[in-house]
């Protein structure tokens, strides 16, 4: 699989990660607010971000992942991460994302998800993209609803996070549903 390109939306540039993003990842992903919605390590120690960038590059080279640094078009500020973990034999992928707390509730995640859904369905020709979120993560559920993903059900006590069992709320979208929703006119996934 070729390296993921950069994806431009109205306010965001989603671009490949670079080693120099490590400090920003550690700072933004290291907060408890971000950690509770994800499996990001907490505390987020020195060296972990460098290792994660290298791991994601290796997975990208193997064709089983794509990862984008979410940055602001205006000033290139790094604000978060979004990516797909791909199972090529099934043509499906799991979508994961987080934003630093200062950038919440401005519609950035919704904008980034639309772009990555477009990339996954159009460029990667995936058949299905799904995204689970932990119970109680209403903001994540709302984002998935806003981009048109369908609620598929609850996986009860599926994971242990911070020493307690948590339910997963599962959302998914099929390629055909994406095409019907967006039409064929947009090429950047922003609508
Ligand atoms: C989930 C997350 C990515 C959302 O990012 P964001 O850029 O703030 O999302 P958006 O601004 O595009 O949309 C957020 C929506 O959730 C709503 N929302 C925010 N907090 C909410 C809450 N506590 N209850 C209900 N809705 C909430 C917002 O009002 C908005 O909906 P609206 O446009 O209808 O008003 C961000 O909160 C985050 O990084 N959280 C920590 C990591 C995480 O949970 N990642 C997802 C793992 S599945």
Tab-separated table of C-alpha atoms and ligand atoms in Angstrom:
chain	number	residue	atom	x	y	z
A	1	UNK	CA	0.000	0.000	0.000
A	2	UNK	CA	1.387	3.464	-0.835
A	3	UNK	CA	2.016	5.924	1.998
A	4	UNK	CA	-1.136	7.752	3.047
A	5	UNK	CA	-1.418	11.146	1.385
A	6	UNK	CA	-2.342	14.367	3.119
A	7	UNK	CA	-6.063	15.138	3.224
A	8	UNK	CA	-7.211	18.742	3.236
A	9	UNK	CA	-10.576	19.875	4.550
A	10	UNK	CA	-11.925	23.355	5.114
A	11	UNK	CA	-10.044	23.907	8.392
A	12	UNK	CA	-7.752	20.913	8.714
A	13	UNK	CA	-4.779	19.270	7.086
A	14	UNK	CA	-4.490	15.576	7.903
A	15	UNK	CA	-0.916	14.595	7.158
A	16	UNK	CA	1.469	11.707	7.866
A	17	UNK	CA	3.080	11.710	11.311
A	18	UNK	CA	6.684	12.846	11.637
A	19	UNK	CA	9.140	12.093	14.463
A	20	UNK	CA	8.905	15.775	15.432
A	21	UNK	CA	5.223	15.261	16.393
A	22	UNK	CA	6.243	13.188	19.414
A	23	UNK	CA	6.284	16.049	21.912
A	24	UNK	CA	2.840	17.229	20.823
A	25	UNK	CA	1.430	13.727	21.068
A	26	UNK	CA	2.821	13.278	24.570
A	27	UNK	CA	1.431	16.637	25.718
A	28	UNK	CA	-2.066	16.298	24.245
A	29	UNK	CA	-2.609	12.533	24.550
A	30	UNK	CA	-1.157	12.538	28.031
A	31	UNK	CA	-4.177	14.139	29.712
A	32	UNK	CA	-6.603	11.994	31.684
A	33	UNK	CA	-9.543	13.468	29.738
A	34	UNK	CA	-8.183	12.033	26.491
A	35	UNK	CA	-6.985	8.790	28.085
A	36	UNK	CA	-10.380	7.818	29.515
A	37	UNK	CA	-11.958	7.619	26.056
A	38	UNK	CA	-9.124	5.556	24.558
A	39	UNK	CA	-6.507	2.902	25.208
A	40	UNK	CA	-3.746	5.495	25.131
A	41	UNK	CA	-1.166	4.798	27.839
A	42	UNK	CA	-1.611	6.794	31.014
A	43	UNK	CA	0.705	8.206	32.194
A	44	UNK	CA	2.118	8.911	28.744
A	45	UNK	CA	5.854	8.662	29.378
A	46	UNK	CA	8.820	9.974	27.409
A	47	UNK	CA	9.660	7.790	24.443
A	48	UNK	CA	6.171	6.318	24.031
A	49	UNK	CA	5.153	8.715	21.284
A	50	UNK	CA	8.348	8.078	19.307
A	51	UNK	CA	7.709	4.336	19.614
A	52	UNK	CA	4.062	4.732	18.583
A	53	UNK	CA	4.998	6.751	15.473
A	54	UNK	CA	7.510	4.069	14.473
A	55	UNK	CA	4.981	1.272	15.110
A	56	UNK	CA	2.343	3.006	12.998
A	57	UNK	CA	4.844	3.548	10.175
A	58	UNK	CA	5.661	-0.166	10.230
A	59	UNK	CA	1.951	-1.068	10.170
A	60	UNK	CA	1.439	1.364	7.300
A	61	UNK	CA	4.295	-0.268	5.384
A	62	UNK	CA	2.576	-3.638	5.937
A	63	UNK	CA	-0.709	-2.262	4.588
A	64	UNK	CA	-2.609	-2.776	7.827
A	65	UNK	CA	-2.890	0.809	9.074
A	66	UNK	CA	-3.049	4.428	8.035
A	67	UNK	CA	-2.476	7.253	10.494
A	68	UNK	CA	-2.905	10.989	10.159
A	69	UNK	CA	-1.732	13.846	12.319
A	70	UNK	CA	-4.645	16.296	12.559
A	71	UNK	CA	-3.345	19.850	12.084
A	72	UNK	CA	-4.918	23.244	11.581
A	73	UNK	CA	-4.696	24.584	8.027
A	74	UNK	CA	-4.180	28.142	9.237
A	75	UNK	CA	-1.034	27.717	11.325
A	76	UNK	CA	-0.100	23.998	11.135
A	77	UNK	CA	-0.794	23.462	14.860
A	78	UNK	CA	-0.890	19.773	15.745
A	79	UNK	CA	-4.211	19.025	17.489
A	80	UNK	CA	-4.773	15.265	17.419
A	81	UNK	CA	-4.702	11.934	15.661
A	82	UNK	CA	-6.970	9.820	13.486
A	83	UNK	CA	-6.352	6.490	11.831
A	84	UNK	CA	-7.589	3.224	10.429
A	85	UNK	CA	-6.550	-0.285	11.411
A	86	UNK	CA	-7.177	-2.383	8.343
A	87	UNK	CA	-7.882	-6.078	7.847
A	88	UNK	CA	-7.272	-6.366	4.085
A	89	UNK	CA	-8.758	-9.857	3.726
A	90	UNK	CA	-12.112	-8.538	4.954
A	91	UNK	CA	-11.772	-5.064	3.383
A	92	UNK	CA	-12.718	-3.531	6.714
A	93	UNK	CA	-11.082	-1.112	9.130
A	94	UNK	CA	-11.493	0.219	12.644
A	95	UNK	CA	-11.476	3.989	12.957
A	96	UNK	CA	-9.788	5.584	15.986
A	97	UNK	CA	-9.270	9.228	16.853
A	98	UNK	CA	-8.515	11.705	19.608
A	99	UNK	CA	-8.093	15.470	19.885
A	100	UNK	CA	-6.278	17.506	22.528
A	101	UNK	CA	-8.696	18.992	25.056
A	102	UNK	CA	-8.192	22.654	23.960
A	103	UNK	CA	-9.574	21.731	20.549
A	104	UNK	CA	-12.788	19.945	21.605
A	105	UNK	CA	-16.288	21.010	20.598
A	106	UNK	CA	-15.376	22.986	17.498
A	107	UNK	CA	-16.414	20.331	14.992
A	108	UNK	CA	-12.831	19.309	14.214
A	109	UNK	CA	-13.331	15.586	14.896
A	110	UNK	CA	-16.421	15.531	12.690
A	111	UNK	CA	-14.465	17.218	9.896
A	112	UNK	CA	-11.528	14.816	10.266
A	113	UNK	CA	-13.748	11.729	10.351
A	114	UNK	CA	-15.534	12.734	7.154
A	115	UNK	CA	-12.204	13.086	5.362
A	116	UNK	CA	-10.899	9.729	6.575
A	117	UNK	CA	-14.150	7.951	5.724
A	118	UNK	CA	-13.814	9.389	2.234
A	119	UNK	CA	-10.217	8.208	1.995
A	120	UNK	CA	-11.065	4.746	3.308
A	121	UNK	CA	-14.033	4.118	1.090
A	122	UNK	CA	-12.845	5.856	-2.101
A	123	UNK	CA	-9.064	5.483	-2.178
A	124	UNK	CA	-8.633	2.280	-0.137
A	125	UNK	CA	-11.855	0.754	-1.461
A	126	UNK	CA	-12.798	-0.545	1.967
A	127	UNK	CA	-16.159	-2.258	2.260
A	128	UNK	CA	-16.794	-1.442	5.921
A	129	UNK	CA	-15.463	1.006	8.505
A	130	UNK	CA	-16.469	0.651	12.144
A	131	UNK	CA	-15.733	2.480	15.347
A	132	UNK	CA	-16.468	1.467	18.916
A	133	UNK	CA	-16.536	3.923	21.789
A	134	UNK	CA	-16.607	3.316	25.522
A	135	UNK	CA	-19.921	3.662	27.335
A	136	UNK	CA	-20.507	7.206	28.502
A	137	UNK	CA	-18.348	8.819	25.803
A	138	UNK	CA	-21.266	10.839	24.467
A	139	UNK	CA	-19.100	13.233	22.448
A	140	UNK	CA	-17.592	10.372	20.477
A	141	UNK	CA	-21.011	8.843	19.889
A	142	UNK	CA	-22.298	12.175	18.683
A	143	UNK	CA	-19.420	12.543	16.210
A	144	UNK	CA	-20.082	9.076	14.794
A	145	UNK	CA	-23.768	9.905	14.416
A	146	UNK	CA	-23.009	13.236	12.743
A	147	UNK	CA	-20.892	11.576	10.053
A	148	UNK	CA	-23.694	9.123	9.358
A	149	UNK	CA	-22.396	5.943	10.939
A	150	UNK	CA	-25.083	3.533	12.038
A	151	UNK	CA	-25.452	2.370	15.648
A	152	UNK	CA	-24.940	-1.396	15.623
A	153	UNK	CA	-25.231	-2.283	19.276
A	154	UNK	CA	-23.546	-2.623	22.617
A	155	UNK	CA	-20.779	-5.085	23.446
A	156	UNK	CA	-21.219	-5.567	27.161
A	157	UNK	CA	-18.203	-5.493	29.475
A	158	UNK	CA	-15.954	-5.989	26.461
A	159	UNK	CA	-12.785	-4.376	27.828
A	160	UNK	CA	-11.160	-3.502	31.108
A	161	UNK	CA	-10.132	0.151	31.309
A	162	UNK	CA	-8.752	1.750	34.446
A	163	UNK	CA	-9.585	-1.394	36.453
A	164	UNK	CA	-13.221	-1.713	35.513
A	165	UNK	CA	-15.195	-3.479	32.840
A	166	UNK	CA	-16.598	-1.121	30.210
A	167	UNK	CA	-19.274	-1.623	27.595
A	168	UNK	CA	-18.579	-0.700	23.970
A	169	UNK	CA	-21.034	1.133	21.774
A	170	UNK	CA	-20.431	0.056	18.196
A	171	UNK	CA	-21.000	2.153	15.074
A	172	UNK	CA	-20.376	1.153	11.476
A	173	UNK	CA	-20.791	2.216	7.880
A	174	UNK	CA	-20.681	0.278	4.612
A	175	UNK	CA	-19.106	1.627	1.438
A	176	UNK	CA	-22.451	1.713	-0.321
A	177	UNK	CA	-23.997	3.739	2.502
A	178	UNK	CA	-21.140	6.234	2.277
A	179	UNK	CA	-21.602	6.554	-1.487
A	180	UNK	CA	-25.351	7.030	-1.130
A	181	UNK	CA	-24.806	9.622	1.588
A	182	UNK	CA	-22.123	11.682	-0.125
A	183	UNK	CA	-22.801	11.207	-3.818
A	184	UNK	CA	-19.908	11.038	-6.212
A	185	UNK	CA	-19.134	14.725	-6.621
A	186	UNK	CA	-16.905	15.294	-3.585
A	187	UNK	CA	-13.406	13.883	-3.813
A	188	UNK	CA	-11.991	15.036	-0.487
A	189	UNK	CA	-14.590	13.501	1.830
A	190	UNK	CA	-15.606	16.839	3.296
A	191	UNK	CA	-19.285	16.275	2.644
B	1	LIG	C1	-14.462	12.417	21.034
B	1	LIG	C2	-13.693	13.623	20.507
B	1	LIG	C3	-12.716	13.159	19.453
B	1	LIG	C4	-14.675	14.626	19.912
B	1	LIG	O1	-13.935	15.648	19.281
B	1	LIG	P1	-14.592	17.074	18.939
B	1	LIG	O2	-13.740	17.739	17.941
B	1	LIG	O3	-14.866	17.769	20.214
B	1	LIG	O4	-15.963	16.636	18.260
B	1	LIG	P2	-16.959	17.597	17.446
B	1	LIG	O5	-16.771	19.000	17.920
B	1	LIG	O6	-16.800	17.305	16.008
B	1	LIG	O7	-18.379	17.049	17.914
B	1	LIG	C5	-18.645	16.832	19.293
B	1	LIG	C6	-20.135	16.655	19.485
B	1	LIG	O8	-20.355	16.043	20.754
B	1	LIG	C7	-21.171	16.885	21.530
B	1	LIG	N1	-20.763	16.712	22.911
B	1	LIG	C8	-19.620	17.105	23.486
B	1	LIG	N2	-19.616	16.735	24.781
B	1	LIG	C9	-20.783	16.072	24.997
B	1	LIG	C10	-21.359	15.442	26.121
B	1	LIG	N3	-20.721	15.400	27.294
B	1	LIG	N4	-22.582	14.880	25.996
B	1	LIG	C11	-23.225	14.912	24.805
B	1	LIG	N5	-22.726	15.485	23.681
B	1	LIG	C12	-21.505	16.065	23.793
B	1	LIG	C13	-20.927	18.265	20.991
B	1	LIG	O9	-21.987	19.137	21.350
B	1	LIG	C14	-20.877	17.969	19.504
B	1	LIG	O10	-22.155	17.707	18.979
B	1	LIG	P3	-23.006	18.845	18.187
B	1	LIG	O11	-22.171	19.279	17.012
B	1	LIG	O12	-24.253	18.143	17.785
B	1	LIG	O13	-23.232	19.963	19.147
B	1	LIG	C15	-12.913	14.322	21.657
B	1	LIG	O14	-13.823	14.629	22.690
B	1	LIG	C16	-11.802	13.456	22.221
B	1	LIG	O15	-10.696	13.434	21.701
B	1	LIG	N6	-12.082	12.739	23.345
B	1	LIG	C17	-11.065	11.910	23.997
B	1	LIG	C18	-10.597	10.755	23.123
B	1	LIG	C19	-11.749	9.939	22.614
B	1	LIG	O16	-12.719	9.702	23.324
B	1	LIG	N7	-11.624	9.492	21.368
B	1	LIG	C20	-12.649	8.673	20.750
B	1	LIG	C21	-12.435	7.258	21.072
B	1	LIG	S1	-13.790	6.261	20.474
